[in-house]
């Protein structure tokens, strides 16, 4: 007998076997496990390699794929009314265990570059989902005719997409050369996100959406779903085919077609929404997830159409954040908020007991998640983005303990009901204006911090005795190509001057600063700001404060009266270095050469500004890779592949140049704007100690500020030694303030004059005098040396010893075992090599740059040798 329709127009679900109710380990726990792991990775992401990739896959491949298999089976059983003998709990458990094992293999195999494990994991996951698809087809064939069979067809089509997407993913794990990385990435993301997860989601929401809203569904829902399914599949085929062919316009058109199918299908969601707007976490979260999906697809279509498919890899991090957080996590938490209490069963009072916990703080959590994600996507300082992301993370993380507490409450209520005890049935919570206000206030605080960090425009009074005229002179000034246009402004004495600054540059960040302290914030390309200079009575100059830009001509002359010249800017360099504490207050840079790990090296580098000690008691605001200067030492062998993702968390434009690779500069050395990322791939074809550095002009200042590091590619057959150290030579040009609290950036005028205050090994002068390198008598030592400059040569020398082997710029200049010796390893800026020696007796052996003036400036250290 067919079940009778309920008063809302829904078909009542059939009676389910008892095994579908209650707790079930392999159904309930893996999803929670993946979410907990995602939270832990998010908290520890600065120390986790490939954190963005891992976080995305823990959510999408881990939690969401598990949930997609569990709940599509649940809804297939409900819709088709199939008997429990088809795909019973025992069979489902085996399939879920297979999925768990396969997912674990993938999330371990990709970060460790163990491709066989990745391949095995992808095959295992595909087998589990393929098995799931077979069982769905069996249910369809044995089911009686009924409504909404199209939902199960959505599930079958989705399951067919996963092995295709997994194949693209496995090929990506091989780290293919450009342009295939971007093309495979586009096809992989589209197939997994829009095919496997997208079709599962759209098939489910046909019936789940009105149920969550507790209203009747649109009469057109089934028909609209049937019409949209083939369009979804055609769109996905177009995206994959054109992406693999590198046809950006076709890929963008495929995304637009998928969006059109989503809009057509989504018409069925509108009527239930109008009848009963969301008043609970579940439908509100799902609705917002759909908005994030649509917005992300629009952004993806525009990006692909304007930048091409081959360049998609550089934008993967931002797209992944939108898909994983805005769409994926919100969809998952919203659906589970409704489904978990319902599936546990026990009657309305038991369901409400569980839902009461899942609804706690619903408004605040939704506000923090969606508002925080919007803040993260804005061009705000990195500190603000970090604070906003923490708020988003906390809001999502709260779901796990609340869900566990809700399950416990539901189980307790069901036991009480069975025992005949009264069960509290609280009313469903209404939306809380207090939560909305509290969460909005927290986000407003983040925005306020952003305003403080960006620096508000300031006014100044430069009357110089001139009587205010009451008039205002407003001038539009464009910043472009290292110049202001116009470069001179004529202002009547006594007028108030307002400068409307527009950054029309294609790449660089600019600002405008006056001697009075009035300034704009730093403007990204396309941004603008208004600077109220105040009443002016004397000529002056303004300039761009981004390091090096003033030296390259970014000066704005403000002239009061057409015949009065503006005063010359003071570029006098003030010497530093006296009166500081004798002992350093931070640990020495670890000179130990890191070991080689694997043949494919996946590296994340973050560019930011960090206050570091550059000499004992002397501090400078350094520009750093991963918070250190020099940047992390990378090591590999000839033939190794490097995939380096560079994130720019600083407030100005930067870039990257790896001397160890052979790449066209216009492909991988482009500008990285604040908040942007770039993926640099190369194969190490030749041995050497190679420099990497920021290549943004003026390059000398960017290197001197700290943006340089070493890549060691050892020559084949290199004999093992007892110790291997890396010493990167660098020069320091101090600003006015060298205290830790107010440390200035690099003095680019001193860089141009070639007047360093300190010269150092590994970023800090004299550090290895107080924290020496250590060896024992008879041990063989290899010292890799790179002269990062930017300007001065080096002659590496060990006092009291002779070098018995030297290797310079790819060739032996003195082979081991010969009768000769060397006094120095000579290097010009950007050159590198290594020297080998053995200490025959104990003592303290200084190593220096034998350009003695630089040794006296700090390029000096000690090897302490003991028996």
Coordinates of N, CA, C and O in Angstrom, one line a residue, residues 310-401:
X310 N 45.1 28.2 -18.0 CA 46.4 27.8 -17.7 C 46.9 28.5 -16.4 O 47.8 27.9 -15.7
X311 N 46.4 29.6 -16.1 CA 46.8 30.4 -14.9 C 46.0 30.2 -13.7 O 46.1 30.8 -12.7
X312 N 45.1 29.2 -13.7 CA 44.2 29.0 -12.6 C 44.9 28.5 -11.3 O 44.4 28.8 -10.2
X313 N 46.0 27.9 -11.5 CA 46.7 27.4 -10.3 C 47.0 28.5 -9.3 O 47.0 28.3 -8.1
X314 N 47.3 29.7 -9.7 CA 47.7 30.8 -8.9 C 46.5 31.2 -8.0 O 46.6 31.9 -7.0
X315 N 45.2 30.9 -8.5 CA 44.0 31.4 -7.8 C 43.3 30.3 -7.0 O 42.3 30.5 -6.5
X316 N 43.9 29.1 -7.0 CA 43.3 27.9 -6.4 C 43.0 28.1 -5.0 O 42.0 27.6 -4.5
X317 N 43.9 28.8 -4.2 CA 43.7 29.0 -2.8 C 42.4 29.7 -2.5 O 41.6 29.3 -1.6
X318 N 42.2 30.8 -3.2 CA 41.0 31.6 -2.9 C 39.7 30.9 -3.3 O 38.7 30.9 -2.6
X319 N 39.7 30.2 -4.5 CA 38.6 29.5 -4.9 C 38.3 28.3 -4.0 O 37.2 28.1 -3.6
X320 N 39.4 27.7 -3.5 CA 39.2 26.5 -2.6 C 38.6 27.0 -1.3 O 37.7 26.3 -0.7
X321 N 39.0 28.2 -0.8 CA 38.4 28.7 0.4 C 36.9 29.0 0.3 O 36.1 28.7 1.2
X322 N 36.5 29.5 -0.9 CA 35.0 29.8 -1.1 C 34.3 28.4 -1.2 O 33.2 28.3 -0.5
X323 N 34.8 27.5 -1.9 CA 34.1 26.2 -2.1 C 34.1 25.4 -0.7 O 33.0 24.9 -0.3
X324 N 35.2 25.3 0.0 CA 35.3 24.5 1.2 C 34.5 25.1 2.3 O 33.9 24.4 3.1
X325 N 34.7 26.4 2.5 CA 34.1 27.1 3.7 C 32.7 27.6 3.4 O 31.7 27.2 4.0
X326 N 32.6 28.6 2.4 CA 31.3 29.2 2.2 C 30.3 28.3 1.7 O 29.1 28.3 2.2
X327 N 30.6 27.4 0.8 CA 29.6 26.4 0.2 C 29.7 25.1 1.0 O 28.7 24.7 1.6
X328 N 30.9 24.4 1.0 CA 30.9 23.0 1.5 C 30.6 22.9 3.0 O 29.7 22.2 3.4
X329 N 31.3 23.6 3.9 CA 31.0 23.5 5.3 C 29.7 24.0 5.7 O 29.0 23.4 6.5
X330 N 29.2 25.1 5.1 CA 27.9 25.6 5.4 C 26.8 24.6 5.0 O 25.8 24.4 5.7
X331 N 26.9 24.0 3.8 CA 26.0 23.1 3.3 C 26.0 21.9 4.3 O 24.9 21.4 4.7
X332 N 27.1 21.4 4.6 CA 27.2 20.2 5.4 C 26.7 20.4 6.8 O 25.8 19.6 7.3
X333 N 27.1 21.5 7.5 CA 26.6 21.7 8.9 C 25.1 22.1 8.9 O 24.4 21.7 9.8
X334 N 24.6 22.8 7.8 CA 23.2 23.1 7.8 C 22.4 21.8 7.6 O 21.4 21.6 8.3
X335 N 22.8 20.9 6.6 CA 22.0 19.7 6.4 C 22.1 18.8 7.6 O 21.0 18.2 8.0
X336 N 23.2 18.6 8.3 CA 23.4 17.8 9.4 C 22.6 18.3 10.6 O 22.1 17.5 11.4
X337 N 22.5 19.6 10.7 CA 21.7 20.2 11.8 C 20.2 19.7 11.8 O 19.6 19.5 12.8
X338 N 19.7 19.5 10.6 CA 18.4 18.9 10.4 C 18.3 17.4 10.4 O 17.4 16.8 11.1
X339 N 19.3 16.8 9.8 CA 19.2 15.4 9.5 C 19.6 14.5 10.8 O 19.0 13.5 11.0
X340 N 20.6 14.9 11.5 CA 21.1 14.1 12.6 C 20.0 13.8 13.6 O 19.7 12.7 14.0
X341 N 19.3 14.8 14.2 CA 18.3 14.5 15.1 C 17.1 13.7 14.5 O 16.6 12.8 15.2
X342 N 16.8 14.0 13.2 CA 15.7 13.3 12.6 C 16.0 11.8 12.4 O 15.2 10.9 12.7
X343 N 17.2 11.5 12.0 CA 17.6 10.1 11.8 C 17.7 9.3 13.1 O 17.5 8.1 13.1
X344 N 18.2 10.0 14.1 CA 18.2 9.3 15.4 C 16.9 8.8 15.9 O 16.8 7.8 16.6
X345 N 15.8 9.5 15.4 CA 14.5 9.1 15.7 C 14.1 9.2 17.2 O 14.7 9.8 18.0
X346 N 12.9 8.6 17.5 CA 12.4 8.6 18.8 C 11.2 9.5 19.0 O 10.6 9.6 20.1
X347 N 10.7 10.2 18.0 CA 9.5 11.0 18.1 C 9.9 12.5 18.2 O 11.0 12.9 18.3
X348 N 8.8 13.3 18.0 CA 9.1 14.8 18.0 C 9.8 15.3 19.2 O 10.7 16.2 19.0
X349 N 9.4 14.8 20.4 CA 10.1 15.4 21.6 C 11.6 15.0 21.6 O 12.4 15.9 22.0
X350 N 11.9 13.9 21.2 CA 13.3 13.5 21.1 C 14.1 14.3 20.1 O 15.2 14.7 20.3
X351 N 13.5 14.5 18.9 CA 14.1 15.3 17.9 C 14.4 16.7 18.3 O 15.4 17.3 18.2
X352 N 13.4 17.3 19.0 CA 13.5 18.6 19.5 C 14.6 18.7 20.6 O 15.3 19.7 20.7
X353 N 14.7 17.7 21.4 CA 15.8 17.7 22.4 C 17.2 17.8 21.8 O 18.1 18.4 22.3
X354 N 17.4 17.0 20.7 CA 18.7 17.1 20.0 C 18.9 18.4 19.3 O 19.9 19.0 19.3
X355 N 17.8 18.9 18.6 CA 17.9 20.1 17.8 C 18.2 21.3 18.7 O 18.8 22.3 18.2
X356 N 17.7 21.3 19.9 CA 17.9 22.4 20.8 C 19.4 22.8 20.9 O 19.8 23.9 20.9
X357 N 20.2 21.7 21.0 CA 21.7 22.0 21.1 C 22.3 22.4 19.8 O 23.1 23.3 19.7
X358 N 21.8 21.9 18.7 CA 22.3 22.2 17.4 C 22.0 23.7 17.0 O 22.7 24.3 16.2
X359 N 20.9 24.2 17.6 CA 20.5 25.5 17.2 C 21.1 26.6 18.1 O 20.9 27.8 17.9
X360 N 21.9 26.2 19.1 CA 22.5 27.2 20.0 C 23.4 28.1 19.3 O 24.3 27.7 18.6
X361 N 23.3 29.4 19.5 CA 24.1 30.4 18.9 C 24.0 30.4 17.4 O 25.0 30.8 16.7
X362 N 22.9 30.0 16.8 CA 22.8 29.8 15.4 C 23.0 31.2 14.6 O 23.7 31.2 13.7
X363 N 22.4 32.2 15.1 CA 22.5 33.5 14.4 C 23.9 34.0 14.5 O 24.5 34.5 13.5
X364 N 24.5 33.9 15.7 CA 25.9 34.4 15.8 C 26.8 33.6 14.9 O 27.7 34.2 14.3
X365 N 26.6 32.3 14.9 CA 27.5 31.5 14.1 C 27.4 31.8 12.6 O 28.4 31.9 11.9
X366 N 26.2 31.9 12.1 CA 26.0 32.3 10.7 C 26.5 33.7 10.4 O 27.1 33.9 9.3
X367 N 26.4 34.6 11.3 CA 26.9 35.9 11.0 C 28.4 36.0 11.0 O 29.0 36.6 10.1
X368 N 29.0 35.3 11.9 CA 30.5 35.2 12.0 C 31.1 34.5 10.7 O 32.1 34.9 10.2
X369 N 30.4 33.4 10.3 CA 30.9 32.6 9.2 C 30.8 33.5 7.9 O 31.8 33.7 7.2
X370 N 29.7 34.0 7.6 CA 29.5 34.7 6.4 C 30.1 36.1 6.3 O 30.7 36.5 5.4
X371 N 30.0 36.8 7.4 CA 30.6 38.1 7.5 C 32.1 38.0 7.5 O 32.9 38.7 6.9
X372 N 32.7 37.0 8.3 CA 34.1 36.8 8.3 C 34.7 36.4 7.0 O 35.8 36.8 6.6
X373 N 34.0 35.5 6.2 CA 34.4 35.1 4.9 C 34.5 36.3 4.0 O 35.4 36.5 3.1
X374 N 33.5 37.2 4.1 CA 33.5 38.4 3.2 C 34.7 39.3 3.5 O 35.3 39.8 2.6
X375 N 35.0 39.4 4.8 CA 36.1 40.2 5.2 C 37.4 39.6 4.7 O 38.3 40.3 4.2
X376 N 37.5 38.3 4.7 CA 38.7 37.6 4.2 C 38.9 37.8 2.7 O 40.0 37.8 2.2
X377 N 37.8 38.0 2.0 CA 37.9 38.2 0.5 C 38.2 39.7 0.2 O 38.6 40.0 -1.0
X378 N 38.1 40.6 1.1 CA 38.4 42.0 0.8 C 39.9 42.3 0.9 O 40.6 41.5 1.5
X379 N 40.3 43.3 0.2 CA 41.7 43.7 0.2 C 42.1 44.4 1.5 O 42.4 45.6 1.6
X380 N 42.1 43.6 2.6 CA 42.4 44.1 4.0 C 43.8 43.7 4.3 O 44.4 42.7 3.8
X381 N 44.4 44.3 5.3 CA 45.7 43.9 5.8 C 45.7 42.4 6.3 O 44.7 41.9 6.7
X382 N 46.9 41.8 6.2 CA 46.9 40.4 6.5 C 46.5 40.1 8.0 O 45.9 39.1 8.3
X383 N 46.8 41.0 8.9 CA 46.4 40.8 10.3 C 44.9 40.7 10.4 O 44.4 39.9 11.2
X384 N 44.2 41.6 9.7 CA 42.8 41.6 9.8 C 42.2 40.3 9.2 O 41.3 39.7 9.7
X385 N 42.8 39.8 8.1 CA 42.4 38.6 7.5 C 42.6 37.4 8.4 O 41.7 36.5 8.5
X386 N 43.6 37.4 9.2 CA 43.9 36.3 10.1 C 42.8 36.4 11.2 O 42.3 35.3 11.6
X387 N 42.5 37.5 11.8 CA 41.5 37.6 12.8 C 40.2 37.2 12.3 O 39.5 36.5 13.0
X388 N 39.8 37.6 11.1 CA 38.5 37.2 10.6 C 38.4 35.7 10.3 O 37.4 35.1 10.6
X389 N 39.5 35.1 9.8 CA 39.5 33.7 9.6 C 39.4 32.9 10.9 O 38.8 31.9 11.0
X390 N 40.0 33.5 12.0 CA 39.9 32.8 13.3 C 38.4 32.8 13.7 O 37.9 31.8 14.3
X391 N 37.7 33.9 13.5 CA 36.3 34.0 13.9 C 35.5 33.0 13.1 O 34.6 32.3 13.7
X392 N 35.8 32.9 11.8 CA 35.1 31.9 11.0 C 35.4 30.5 11.5 O 34.4 29.6 11.6
X393 N 36.6 30.2 11.8 CA 37.0 28.9 12.3 C 36.3 28.5 13.6 O 35.8 27.4 13.8
X394 N 36.2 29.5 14.5 CA 35.6 29.2 15.8 C 34.1 28.9 15.6 O 33.5 28.1 16.3
X395 N 33.5 29.7 14.7 CA 32.1 29.5 14.4 C 31.8 28.1 13.9 O 30.8 27.4 14.2
X396 N 32.6 27.7 12.9 CA 32.5 26.3 12.4 C 32.8 25.3 13.4 O 32.1 24.2 13.5
X397 N 33.9 25.5 14.2 CA 34.3 24.5 15.1 C 33.3 24.2 16.2 O 33.2 23.1 16.7
X398 N 32.5 25.2 16.5 CA 31.4 25.1 17.5 C 30.4 24.0 17.1 O 29.8 23.4 18.0
X399 N 30.3 23.7 15.8 CA 29.3 22.8 15.4 C 29.6 21.4 15.9 O 28.6 20.6 16.3
X400 N 30.8 21.0 16.0 CA 31.2 19.6 16.4 C 30.7 19.3 17.8 O 30.0 18.3 18.0
X401 N 31.2 20.1 18.8 CA 30.7 19.7 20.2 C 29.2 19.9 20.3 O 28.6 19.2 21.1

